[in-house]
């Protein structure tokens, strides 16, 4: 499991309030007994799980108070599997609080588990970006195998962990066809290798695809600099909770083209803060429109930046999580 959006910021919020935080990947903890050993070894007093099923189920029955942050696939995908849904309901019974990124996610959770109605809070992701000033865009293009002058290029950046739910291959064939018509458009897929088997499949497809490149995970400062330099950011996921890459692009004044799924439509208003597409052909149509219409690009960028400033405050996120952690501290003292 790749780190969920905002994990490092979440830790910063808690450490700023004086807490000592240990960040563990749920995929590295295969059983509840490993959690029990970790709790004892580190004298842990409370926990927060990111993702109701993957993280939450590991925290059951250990006697320490914990909270949950919904990830997206837990509500959009795992809830359709009977056994997983049952486990998640039990986790929510034991959790002291749960956080949804949007009102619609909260409503989905409450519909599935009415008993949790009083403990689900809404807090959108807080966004802060910090492009690396030493980042060299031409070097990045060269390393991506793009040997053209940056002045004439339109680079579309797709940022995602390489796993099936992110569907990084969704646009590859349509984009390649467009690249053959217009050789100055490229799509670069950037992301960590989450599923090794699927990563090999992605690599093999991209190698055969004209105008599409794949590069591995980048340090956050470099990634933000790459976002700032590209023409547009793309999201083609089957399911999303709330895409940090979309919000970071808006903050960095870069237009967004996102697949029209509930998680994306919650933050991208079509033709206002970004563009939403329902199939690869519509993506190409909208991308071509964006390339040829600088006024539309300027409007989307301005609206996106304003939206992030108004609705995704990093300080508001910090305040919410610090207050919620105090409820766990109260449990410890009881």
JSON list of N, CA and C in Angstrom, two decimals, residues 200-265:
[
{"chain": "A", "resi": 200, "resn": "UNK", "atom": "N", "xyz": [4.97, -4.39, -13.80]},
{"chain": "A", "resi": 200, "resn": "UNK", "atom": "CA", "xyz": [5.61, -4.97, -14.99]},
{"chain": "A", "resi": 200, "resn": "UNK", "atom": "C", "xyz": [4.68, -4.87, -16.20]},
{"chain": "A", "resi": 201, "resn": "UNK", "atom": "N", "xyz": [3.39, -5.08, -15.97]},
{"chain": "A", "resi": 201, "resn": "UNK", "atom": "CA", "xyz": [2.42, -4.95, -17.06]},
{"chain": "A", "resi": 201, "resn": "UNK", "atom": "C", "xyz": [2.38, -3.52, -17.59]},
{"chain": "A", "resi": 202, "resn": "UNK", "atom": "N", "xyz": [2.38, -2.55, -16.65]},
{"chain": "A", "resi": 202, "resn": "UNK", "atom": "CA", "xyz": [2.37, -1.14, -17.05]},
{"chain": "A", "resi": 202, "resn": "UNK", "atom": "C", "xyz": [3.63, -0.82, -17.85]},
{"chain": "A", "resi": 203, "resn": "UNK", "atom": "N", "xyz": [4.78, -1.28, -17.35]},
{"chain": "A", "resi": 203, "resn": "UNK", "atom": "CA", "xyz": [6.04, -1.01, -18.03]},
{"chain": "A", "resi": 203, "resn": "UNK", "atom": "C", "xyz": [6.07, -1.57, -19.45]},
{"chain": "A", "resi": 204, "resn": "UNK", "atom": "N", "xyz": [5.56, -2.78, -19.61]},
{"chain": "A", "resi": 204, "resn": "UNK", "atom": "CA", "xyz": [5.55, -3.42, -20.93]},
{"chain": "A", "resi": 204, "resn": "UNK", "atom": "C", "xyz": [4.64, -2.67, -21.90]},
{"chain": "A", "resi": 205, "resn": "UNK", "atom": "N", "xyz": [3.46, -2.25, -21.42]},
{"chain": "A", "resi": 205, "resn": "UNK", "atom": "CA", "xyz": [2.52, -1.51, -22.28]},
{"chain": "A", "resi": 205, "resn": "UNK", "atom": "C", "xyz": [3.10, -0.15, -22.67]},
{"chain": "A", "resi": 206, "resn": "UNK", "atom": "N", "xyz": [3.69, 0.54, -21.71]},
{"chain": "A", "resi": 206, "resn": "UNK", "atom": "CA", "xyz": [4.22, 1.88, -21.97]},
{"chain": "A", "resi": 206, "resn": "UNK", "atom": "C", "xyz": [5.38, 1.82, -22.98]},
{"chain": "A", "resi": 207, "resn": "UNK", "atom": "N", "xyz": [6.20, 0.79, -22.88]},
{"chain": "A", "resi": 207, "resn": "UNK", "atom": "CA", "xyz": [7.32, 0.65, -23.82]},
{"chain": "A", "resi": 207, "resn": "UNK", "atom": "C", "xyz": [6.84, 0.59, -25.27]},
{"chain": "A", "resi": 208, "resn": "UNK", "atom": "N", "xyz": [5.66, 0.03, -25.47]},
{"chain": "A", "resi": 208, "resn": "UNK", "atom": "CA", "xyz": [5.12, -0.12, -26.83]},
{"chain": "A", "resi": 208, "resn": "UNK", "atom": "C", "xyz": [4.28, 1.08, -27.26]},
{"chain": "A", "resi": 209, "resn": "UNK", "atom": "N", "xyz": [4.07, 2.03, -26.34]},
{"chain": "A", "resi": 209, "resn": "UNK", "atom": "CA", "xyz": [3.14, 3.13, -26.59]},
{"chain": "A", "resi": 209, "resn": "UNK", "atom": "C", "xyz": [3.88, 4.41, -26.97]},
{"chain": "A", "resi": 210, "resn": "UNK", "atom": "N", "xyz": [3.62, 4.90, -28.16]},
{"chain": "A", "resi": 210, "resn": "UNK", "atom": "CA", "xyz": [4.24, 6.16, -28.60]},
{"chain": "A", "resi": 210, "resn": "UNK", "atom": "C", "xyz": [3.70, 7.30, -27.75]},
{"chain": "A", "resi": 211, "resn": "UNK", "atom": "N", "xyz": [4.61, 8.18, -27.33]},
{"chain": "A", "resi": 211, "resn": "UNK", "atom": "CA", "xyz": [4.21, 9.39, -26.61]},
{"chain": "A", "resi": 211, "resn": "UNK", "atom": "C", "xyz": [3.89, 9.21, -25.15]},
{"chain": "A", "resi": 212, "resn": "UNK", "atom": "N", "xyz": [4.11, 8.02, -24.61]},
{"chain": "A", "resi": 212, "resn": "UNK", "atom": "CA", "xyz": [3.84, 7.75, -23.19]},
{"chain": "A", "resi": 212, "resn": "UNK", "atom": "C", "xyz": [5.12, 7.28, -22.53]},
{"chain": "A", "resi": 213, "resn": "UNK", "atom": "N", "xyz": [5.41, 7.81, -21.36]},
{"chain": "A", "resi": 213, "resn": "UNK", "atom": "CA", "xyz": [6.63, 7.46, -20.62]},
{"chain": "A", "resi": 213, "resn": "UNK", "atom": "C", "xyz": [6.27, 7.08, -19.19]},
{"chain": "A", "resi": 214, "resn": "UNK", "atom": "N", "xyz": [7.12, 6.28, -18.57]},
{"chain": "A", "resi": 214, "resn": "UNK", "atom": "CA", "xyz": [6.92, 5.85, -17.18]},
{"chain": "A", "resi": 214, "resn": "UNK", "atom": "C", "xyz": [8.20, 6.10, -16.41]},
{"chain": "A", "resi": 215, "resn": "UNK", "atom": "N", "xyz": [8.08, 6.86, -15.30]},
{"chain": "A", "resi": 215, "resn": "UNK", "atom": "CA", "xyz": [9.24, 7.01, -14.42]},
{"chain": "A", "resi": 215, "resn": "UNK", "atom": "C", "xyz": [8.79, 6.70, -12.99]},
{"chain": "A", "resi": 216, "resn": "UNK", "atom": "N", "xyz": [9.73, 6.28, -12.18]},
{"chain": "A", "resi": 216, "resn": "UNK", "atom": "CA", "xyz": [9.40, 5.83, -10.84]},
{"chain": "A", "resi": 216, "resn": "UNK", "atom": "C", "xyz": [9.24, 7.00, -9.88]},
{"chain": "A", "resi": 217, "resn": "UNK", "atom": "N", "xyz": [8.97, 6.67, -8.66]},
{"chain": "A", "resi": 217, "resn": "UNK", "atom": "CA", "xyz": [8.66, 7.63, -7.61]},
{"chain": "A", "resi": 217, "resn": "UNK", "atom": "C", "xyz": [9.72, 8.73, -7.50]},
{"chain": "A", "resi": 218, "resn": "UNK", "atom": "N", "xyz": [9.29, 9.95, -7.19]},
{"chain": "A", "resi": 218, "resn": "UNK", "atom": "CA", "xyz": [10.18, 11.10, -7.05]},
{"chain": "A", "resi": 218, "resn": "UNK", "atom": "C", "xyz": [10.04, 11.69, -5.65]},
{"chain": "A", "resi": 219, "resn": "UNK", "atom": "N", "xyz": [11.10, 12.33, -5.12]},
{"chain": "A", "resi": 219, "resn": "UNK", "atom": "CA", "xyz": [10.95, 13.07, -3.86]},
{"chain": "A", "resi": 219, "resn": "UNK", "atom": "C", "xyz": [9.86, 14.13, -4.02]},
{"chain": "A", "resi": 220, "resn": "UNK", "atom": "N", "xyz": [9.15, 14.42, -2.93]},
{"chain": "A", "resi": 220, "resn": "UNK", "atom": "CA", "xyz": [7.98, 15.30, -3.02]},
{"chain": "A", "resi": 220, "resn": "UNK", "atom": "C", "xyz": [8.31, 16.67, -3.60]},
{"chain": "A", "resi": 221, "resn": "UNK", "atom": "N", "xyz": [9.43, 17.26, -3.20]},
{"chain": "A", "resi": 221, "resn": "UNK", "atom": "CA", "xyz": [9.80, 18.58, -3.72]},
{"chain": "A", "resi": 221, "resn": "UNK", "atom": "C", "xyz": [10.02, 18.56, -5.23]},
{"chain": "A", "resi": 222, "resn": "UNK", "atom": "N", "xyz": [10.65, 17.48, -5.72]},
{"chain": "A", "resi": 222, "resn": "UNK", "atom": "CA", "xyz": [10.86, 17.33, -7.17]},
{"chain": "A", "resi": 222, "resn": "UNK", "atom": "C", "xyz": [9.53, 17.10, -7.88]},
{"chain": "A", "resi": 223, "resn": "UNK", "atom": "N", "xyz": [8.66, 16.29, -7.26]},
{"chain": "A", "resi": 223, "resn": "UNK", "atom": "CA", "xyz": [7.35, 16.03, -7.86]},
{"chain": "A", "resi": 223, "resn": "UNK", "atom": "C", "xyz": [6.54, 17.33, -7.99]},
{"chain": "A", "resi": 224, "resn": "UNK", "atom": "N", "xyz": [6.56, 18.14, -6.93]},
{"chain": "A", "resi": 224, "resn": "UNK", "atom": "CA", "xyz": [5.84, 19.41, -6.99]},
{"chain": "A", "resi": 224, "resn": "UNK", "atom": "C", "xyz": [6.42, 20.33, -8.08]},
{"chain": "A", "resi": 225, "resn": "UNK", "atom": "N", "xyz": [7.73, 20.30, -8.23]},
{"chain": "A", "resi": 225, "resn": "UNK", "atom": "CA", "xyz": [8.37, 21.11, -9.28]},
{"chain": "A", "resi": 225, "resn": "UNK", "atom": "C", "xyz": [7.97, 20.60, -10.67]},
{"chain": "A", "resi": 226, "resn": "UNK", "atom": "N", "xyz": [7.91, 19.27, -10.81]},
{"chain": "A", "resi": 226, "resn": "UNK", "atom": "CA", "xyz": [7.49, 18.69, -12.10]},
{"chain": "A", "resi": 226, "resn": "UNK", "atom": "C", "xyz": [6.04, 19.05, -12.39]},
{"chain": "A", "resi": 227, "resn": "UNK", "atom": "N", "xyz": [5.17, 18.99, -11.35]},
{"chain": "A", "resi": 227, "resn": "UNK", "atom": "CA", "xyz": [3.78, 19.39, -11.53]},
{"chain": "A", "resi": 227, "resn": "UNK", "atom": "C", "xyz": [3.70, 20.82, -12.03]},
{"chain": "A", "resi": 228, "resn": "UNK", "atom": "N", "xyz": [4.49, 21.69, -11.41]},
{"chain": "A", "resi": 228, "resn": "UNK", "atom": "CA", "xyz": [4.45, 23.13, -11.74]},
{"chain": "A", "resi": 228, "resn": "UNK", "atom": "C", "xyz": [4.90, 23.38, -13.18]},
{"chain": "A", "resi": 229, "resn": "UNK", "atom": "N", "xyz": [5.79, 22.54, -13.69]},
{"chain": "A", "resi": 229, "resn": "UNK", "atom": "CA", "xyz": [6.32, 22.73, -15.04]},
{"chain": "A", "resi": 229, "resn": "UNK", "atom": "C", "xyz": [5.50, 22.08, -16.14]},
{"chain": "A", "resi": 230, "resn": "UNK", "atom": "N", "xyz": [4.67, 21.09, -15.78]},
{"chain": "A", "resi": 230, "resn": "UNK", "atom": "CA", "xyz": [3.94, 20.37, -16.83]},
{"chain": "A", "resi": 230, "resn": "UNK", "atom": "C", "xyz": [2.77, 21.20, -17.36]},
{"chain": "A", "resi": 231, "resn": "UNK", "atom": "N", "xyz": [2.17, 20.76, -18.44]},
{"chain": "A", "resi": 231, "resn": "UNK", "atom": "CA", "xyz": [1.05, 21.50, -19.02]},
{"chain": "A", "resi": 231, "resn": "UNK", "atom": "C", "xyz": [-0.24, 21.24, -18.24]},
{"chain": "A", "resi": 232, "resn": "UNK", "atom": "N", "xyz": [-0.46, 19.96, -17.86]},
{"chain": "A", "resi": 232, "resn": "UNK", "atom": "CA", "xyz": [-1.67, 19.61, -17.12]},
{"chain": "A", "resi": 232, "resn": "UNK", "atom": "C", "xyz": [-1.44, 18.33, -16.34]},
{"chain": "A", "resi": 233, "resn": "UNK", "atom": "N", "xyz": [-2.21, 18.17, -15.27]},
{"chain": "A", "resi": 233, "resn": "UNK", "atom": "CA", "xyz": [-2.16, 16.95, -14.45]},
{"chain": "A", "resi": 233, "resn": "UNK", "atom": "C", "xyz": [-3.39, 16.11, -14.76]},
{"chain": "A", "resi": 234, "resn": "UNK", "atom": "N", "xyz": [-3.17, 14.79, -14.85]},
{"chain": "A", "resi": 234, "resn": "UNK", "atom": "CA", "xyz": [-4.22, 13.86, -15.24]},
{"chain": "A", "resi": 234, "resn": "UNK", "atom": "C", "xyz": [-4.50, 12.89, -14.09]},
{"chain": "A", "resi": 235, "resn": "UNK", "atom": "N", "xyz": [-5.78, 12.55, -13.90]},
{"chain": "A", "resi": 235, "resn": "UNK", "atom": "CA", "xyz": [-6.14, 11.47, -12.97]},
{"chain": "A", "resi": 235, "resn": "UNK", "atom": "C", "xyz": [-7.10, 10.55, -13.71]},
{"chain": "A", "resi": 236, "resn": "UNK", "atom": "N", "xyz": [-6.76, 9.25, -13.77]},
{"chain": "A", "resi": 236, "resn": "UNK", "atom": "CA", "xyz": [-7.59, 8.28, -14.50]},
{"chain": "A", "resi": 236, "resn": "UNK", "atom": "C", "xyz": [-8.07, 7.15, -13.61]},
{"chain": "A", "resi": 237, "resn": "UNK", "atom": "N", "xyz": [-8.12, 7.38, -12.30]},
{"chain": "A", "resi": 237, "resn": "UNK", "atom": "CA", "xyz": [-8.46, 6.34, -11.33]},
{"chain": "A", "resi": 237, "resn": "UNK", "atom": "C", "xyz": [-9.88, 5.80, -11.50]},
{"chain": "A", "resi": 238, "resn": "UNK", "atom": "N", "xyz": [-10.06, 4.53, -11.16]},
{"chain": "A", "resi": 238, "resn": "UNK", "atom": "CA", "xyz": [-11.38, 3.92, -11.08]},
{"chain": "A", "resi": 238, "resn": "UNK", "atom": "C", "xyz": [-12.08, 4.39, -9.80]},
{"chain": "A", "resi": 239, "resn": "UNK", "atom": "N", "xyz": [-11.27, 4.61, -8.75]},
{"chain": "A", "resi": 239, "resn": "UNK", "atom": "CA", "xyz": [-11.82, 5.00, -7.44]},
{"chain": "A", "resi": 239, "resn": "UNK", "atom": "C", "xyz": [-10.83, 5.92, -6.75]},
{"chain": "A", "resi": 240, "resn": "UNK", "atom": "N", "xyz": [-11.34, 6.96, -6.10]},
{"chain": "A", "resi": 240, "resn": "UNK", "atom": "CA", "xyz": [-10.51, 7.89, -5.34]},
{"chain": "A", "resi": 240, "resn": "UNK", "atom": "C", "xyz": [-11.26, 8.31, -4.07]},
{"chain": "A", "resi": 241, "resn": "UNK", "atom": "N", "xyz": [-10.51, 8.53, -2.99]},
{"chain": "A", "resi": 241, "resn": "UNK", "atom": "CA", "xyz": [-11.08, 9.20, -1.84]},
{"chain": "A", "resi": 241, "resn": "UNK", "atom": "C", "xyz": [-11.00, 10.70, -2.11]},
{"chain": "A", "resi": 242, "resn": "UNK", "atom": "N", "xyz": [-9.79, 11.20, -2.13]},
{"chain": "A", "resi": 242, "resn": "UNK", "atom": "CA", "xyz": [-9.53, 12.59, -2.52]},
{"chain": "A", "resi": 242, "resn": "UNK", "atom": "C", "xyz": [-8.10, 12.63, -3.01]},
{"chain": "A", "resi": 243, "resn": "UNK", "atom": "N", "xyz": [-7.90, 12.95, -4.26]},
{"chain": "A", "resi": 243, "resn": "UNK", "atom": "CA", "xyz": [-6.57, 12.90, -4.87]},
{"chain": "A", "resi": 243, "resn": "UNK", "atom": "C", "xyz": [-5.72, 14.09, -4.47]},
{"chain": "A", "resi": 244, "resn": "UNK", "atom": "N", "xyz": [-4.64, 13.82, -3.75]},
{"chain": "A", "resi": 244, "resn": "UNK", "atom": "CA", "xyz": [-3.71, 14.89, -3.37]},
{"chain": "A", "resi": 244, "resn": "UNK", "atom": "C", "xyz": [-3.07, 15.51, -4.60]},
{"chain": "A", "resi": 245, "resn": "UNK", "atom": "N", "xyz": [-2.77, 14.69, -5.61]},
{"chain": "A", "resi": 245, "resn": "UNK", "atom": "CA", "xyz": [-2.12, 15.22, -6.82]},
{"chain": "A", "resi": 245, "resn": "UNK", "atom": "C", "xyz": [-2.99, 16.26, -7.51]},
{"chain": "A", "resi": 246, "resn": "UNK", "atom": "N", "xyz": [-4.31, 16.02, -7.54]},
{"chain": "A", "resi": 246, "resn": "UNK", "atom": "CA", "xyz": [-5.23, 17.00, -8.14]},
{"chain": "A", "resi": 246, "resn": "UNK", "atom": "C", "xyz": [-5.18, 18.31, -7.37]},
{"chain": "A", "resi": 247, "resn": "UNK", "atom": "N", "xyz": [-5.28, 18.22, -6.05]},
{"chain": "A", "resi": 247, "resn": "UNK", "atom": "CA", "xyz": [-5.30, 19.43, -5.22]},
{"chain": "A", "resi": 247, "resn": "UNK", "atom": "C", "xyz": [-3.96, 20.15, -5.27]},
{"chain": "A", "resi": 248, "resn": "UNK", "atom": "N", "xyz": [-2.86, 19.40, -5.30]},
{"chain": "A", "resi": 248, "resn": "UNK", "atom": "CA", "xyz": [-1.54, 20.01, -5.39]},
{"chain": "A", "resi": 248, "resn": "UNK", "atom": "C", "xyz": [-1.37, 20.74, -6.73]},
{"chain": "A", "resi": 249, "resn": "UNK", "atom": "N", "xyz": [-1.89, 20.13, -7.80]},
{"chain": "A", "resi": 249, "resn": "UNK", "atom": "CA", "xyz": [-1.84, 20.79, -9.11]},
{"chain": "A", "resi": 249, "resn": "UNK", "atom": "C", "xyz": [-2.60, 22.11, -9.07]},
{"chain": "A", "resi": 250, "resn": "UNK", "atom": "N", "xyz": [-3.79, 22.10, -8.48]},
{"chain": "A", "resi": 250, "resn": "UNK", "atom": "CA", "xyz": [-4.56, 23.35, -8.37]},
{"chain": "A", "resi": 250, "resn": "UNK", "atom": "C", "xyz": [-3.78, 24.39, -7.58]},
{"chain": "A", "resi": 251, "resn": "UNK", "atom": "N", "xyz": [-3.17, 23.97, -6.48]},
{"chain": "A", "resi": 251, "resn": "UNK", "atom": "CA", "xyz": [-2.40, 24.91, -5.66]},
{"chain": "A", "resi": 251, "resn": "UNK", "atom": "C", "xyz": [-1.21, 25.49, -6.43]},
{"chain": "A", "resi": 252, "resn": "UNK", "atom": "N", "xyz": [-0.65, 24.68, -7.33]},
{"chain": "A", "resi": 252, "resn": "UNK", "atom": "CA", "xyz": [0.51, 25.10, -8.12]},
{"chain": "A", "resi": 252, "resn": "UNK", "atom": "C", "xyz": [0.12, 25.78, -9.43]},
{"chain": "A", "resi": 253, "resn": "UNK", "atom": "N", "xyz": [-1.19, 26.03, -9.59]},
{"chain": "A", "resi": 253, "resn": "UNK", "atom": "CA", "xyz": [-1.72, 26.75, -10.76]},
{"chain": "A", "resi": 253, "resn": "UNK", "atom": "C", "xyz": [-1.48, 25.99, -12.06]},
{"chain": "A", "resi": 254, "resn": "UNK", "atom": "N", "xyz": [-1.84, 24.68, -12.01]},
{"chain": "A", "resi": 254, "resn": "UNK", "atom": "CA", "xyz": [-1.74, 23.80, -13.18]},
{"chain": "A", "resi": 254, "resn": "UNK", "atom": "C", "xyz": [-3.13, 23.22, -13.44]},
{"chain": "A", "resi": 255, "resn": "UNK", "atom": "N", "xyz": [-3.60, 23.23, -14.69]},
{"chain": "A", "resi": 255, "resn": "UNK", "atom": "CA", "xyz": [-4.93, 22.68, -14.98]},
{"chain": "A", "resi": 255, "resn": "UNK", "atom": "C", "xyz": [-5.00, 21.17, -14.75]},
{"chain": "A", "resi": 256, "resn": "UNK", "atom": "N", "xyz": [-6.20, 20.69, -14.43]},
{"chain": "A", "resi": 256, "resn": "UNK", "atom": "CA", "xyz": [-6.44, 19.29, -14.09]},
{"chain": "A", "resi": 256, "resn": "UNK", "atom": "C", "xyz": [-7.47, 18.69, -15.04]},
{"chain": "A", "resi": 257, "resn": "UNK", "atom": "N", "xyz": [-7.16, 17.49, -15.55]},
{"chain": "A", "resi": 257, "resn": "UNK", "atom": "CA", "xyz": [-8.13, 16.69, -16.28]},
{"chain": "A", "resi": 257, "resn": "UNK", "atom": "C", "xyz": [-8.31, 15.39, -15.50]},
{"chain": "A", "resi": 258, "resn": "UNK", "atom": "N", "xyz": [-9.53, 15.14, -15.03]},
{"chain": "A", "resi": 258, "resn": "UNK", "atom": "CA", "xyz": [-9.76, 14.00, -14.14]},
{"chain": "A", "resi": 258, "resn": "UNK", "atom": "C", "xyz": [-10.91, 13.14, -14.63]},
{"chain": "A", "resi": 259, "resn": "UNK", "atom": "N", "xyz": [-10.77, 11.86, -14.41]},
{"chain": "A", "resi": 259, "resn": "UNK", "atom": "CA", "xyz": [-11.84, 10.92, -14.75]},
{"chain": "A", "resi": 259, "resn": "UNK", "atom": "C", "xyz": [-13.07, 11.22, -13.90]},
{"chain": "A", "resi": 260, "resn": "UNK", "atom": "N", "xyz": [-14.23, 11.15, -14.52]},
{"chain": "A", "resi": 260, "resn": "UNK", "atom": "CA", "xyz": [-15.47, 11.56, -13.85]},
{"chain": "A", "resi": 260, "resn": "UNK", "atom": "C", "xyz": [-15.98, 10.44, -12.94]},
{"chain": "A", "resi": 261, "resn": "UNK", "atom": "N", "xyz": [-15.40, 10.36, -11.75]},
{"chain": "A", "resi": 261, "resn": "UNK", "atom": "CA", "xyz": [-15.80, 9.43, -10.70]},
{"chain": "A", "resi": 261, "resn": "UNK", "atom": "C", "xyz": [-16.17, 10.27, -9.48]},
{"chain": "A", "resi": 262, "resn": "UNK", "atom": "N", "xyz": [-16.94, 9.71, -8.53]},
{"chain": "A", "resi": 262, "resn": "UNK", "atom": "CA", "xyz": [-17.40, 10.54, -7.40]},
{"chain": "A", "resi": 262, "resn": "UNK", "atom": "C", "xyz": [-16.29, 11.25, -6.63]},
{"chain": "A", "resi": 263, "resn": "UNK", "atom": "N", "xyz": [-15.19, 10.57, -6.33]},
{"chain": "A", "resi": 263, "resn": "UNK", "atom": "CA", "xyz": [-14.11, 11.20, -5.57]},
{"chain": "A", "resi": 263, "resn": "UNK", "atom": "C", "xyz": [-13.49, 12.39, -6.28]},
{"chain": "A", "resi": 264, "resn": "UNK", "atom": "N", "xyz": [-13.37, 12.30, -7.61]},
{"chain": "A", "resi": 264, "resn": "UNK", "atom": "CA", "xyz": [-12.81, 13.41, -8.38]},
{"chain": "A", "resi": 264, "resn": "UNK", "atom": "C", "xyz": [-13.84, 14.53, -8.58]},
{"chain": "A", "resi": 265, "resn": "UNK", "atom": "N", "xyz": [-15.09, 14.14, -8.85]},
{"chain": "A", "resi": 265, "resn": "UNK", "atom": "CA", "xyz": [-16.13, 15.14, -9.07]},
{"chain": "A", "resi": 265, "resn": "UNK", "atom": "C", "xyz": [-16.42, 15.95, -7.80]}
]
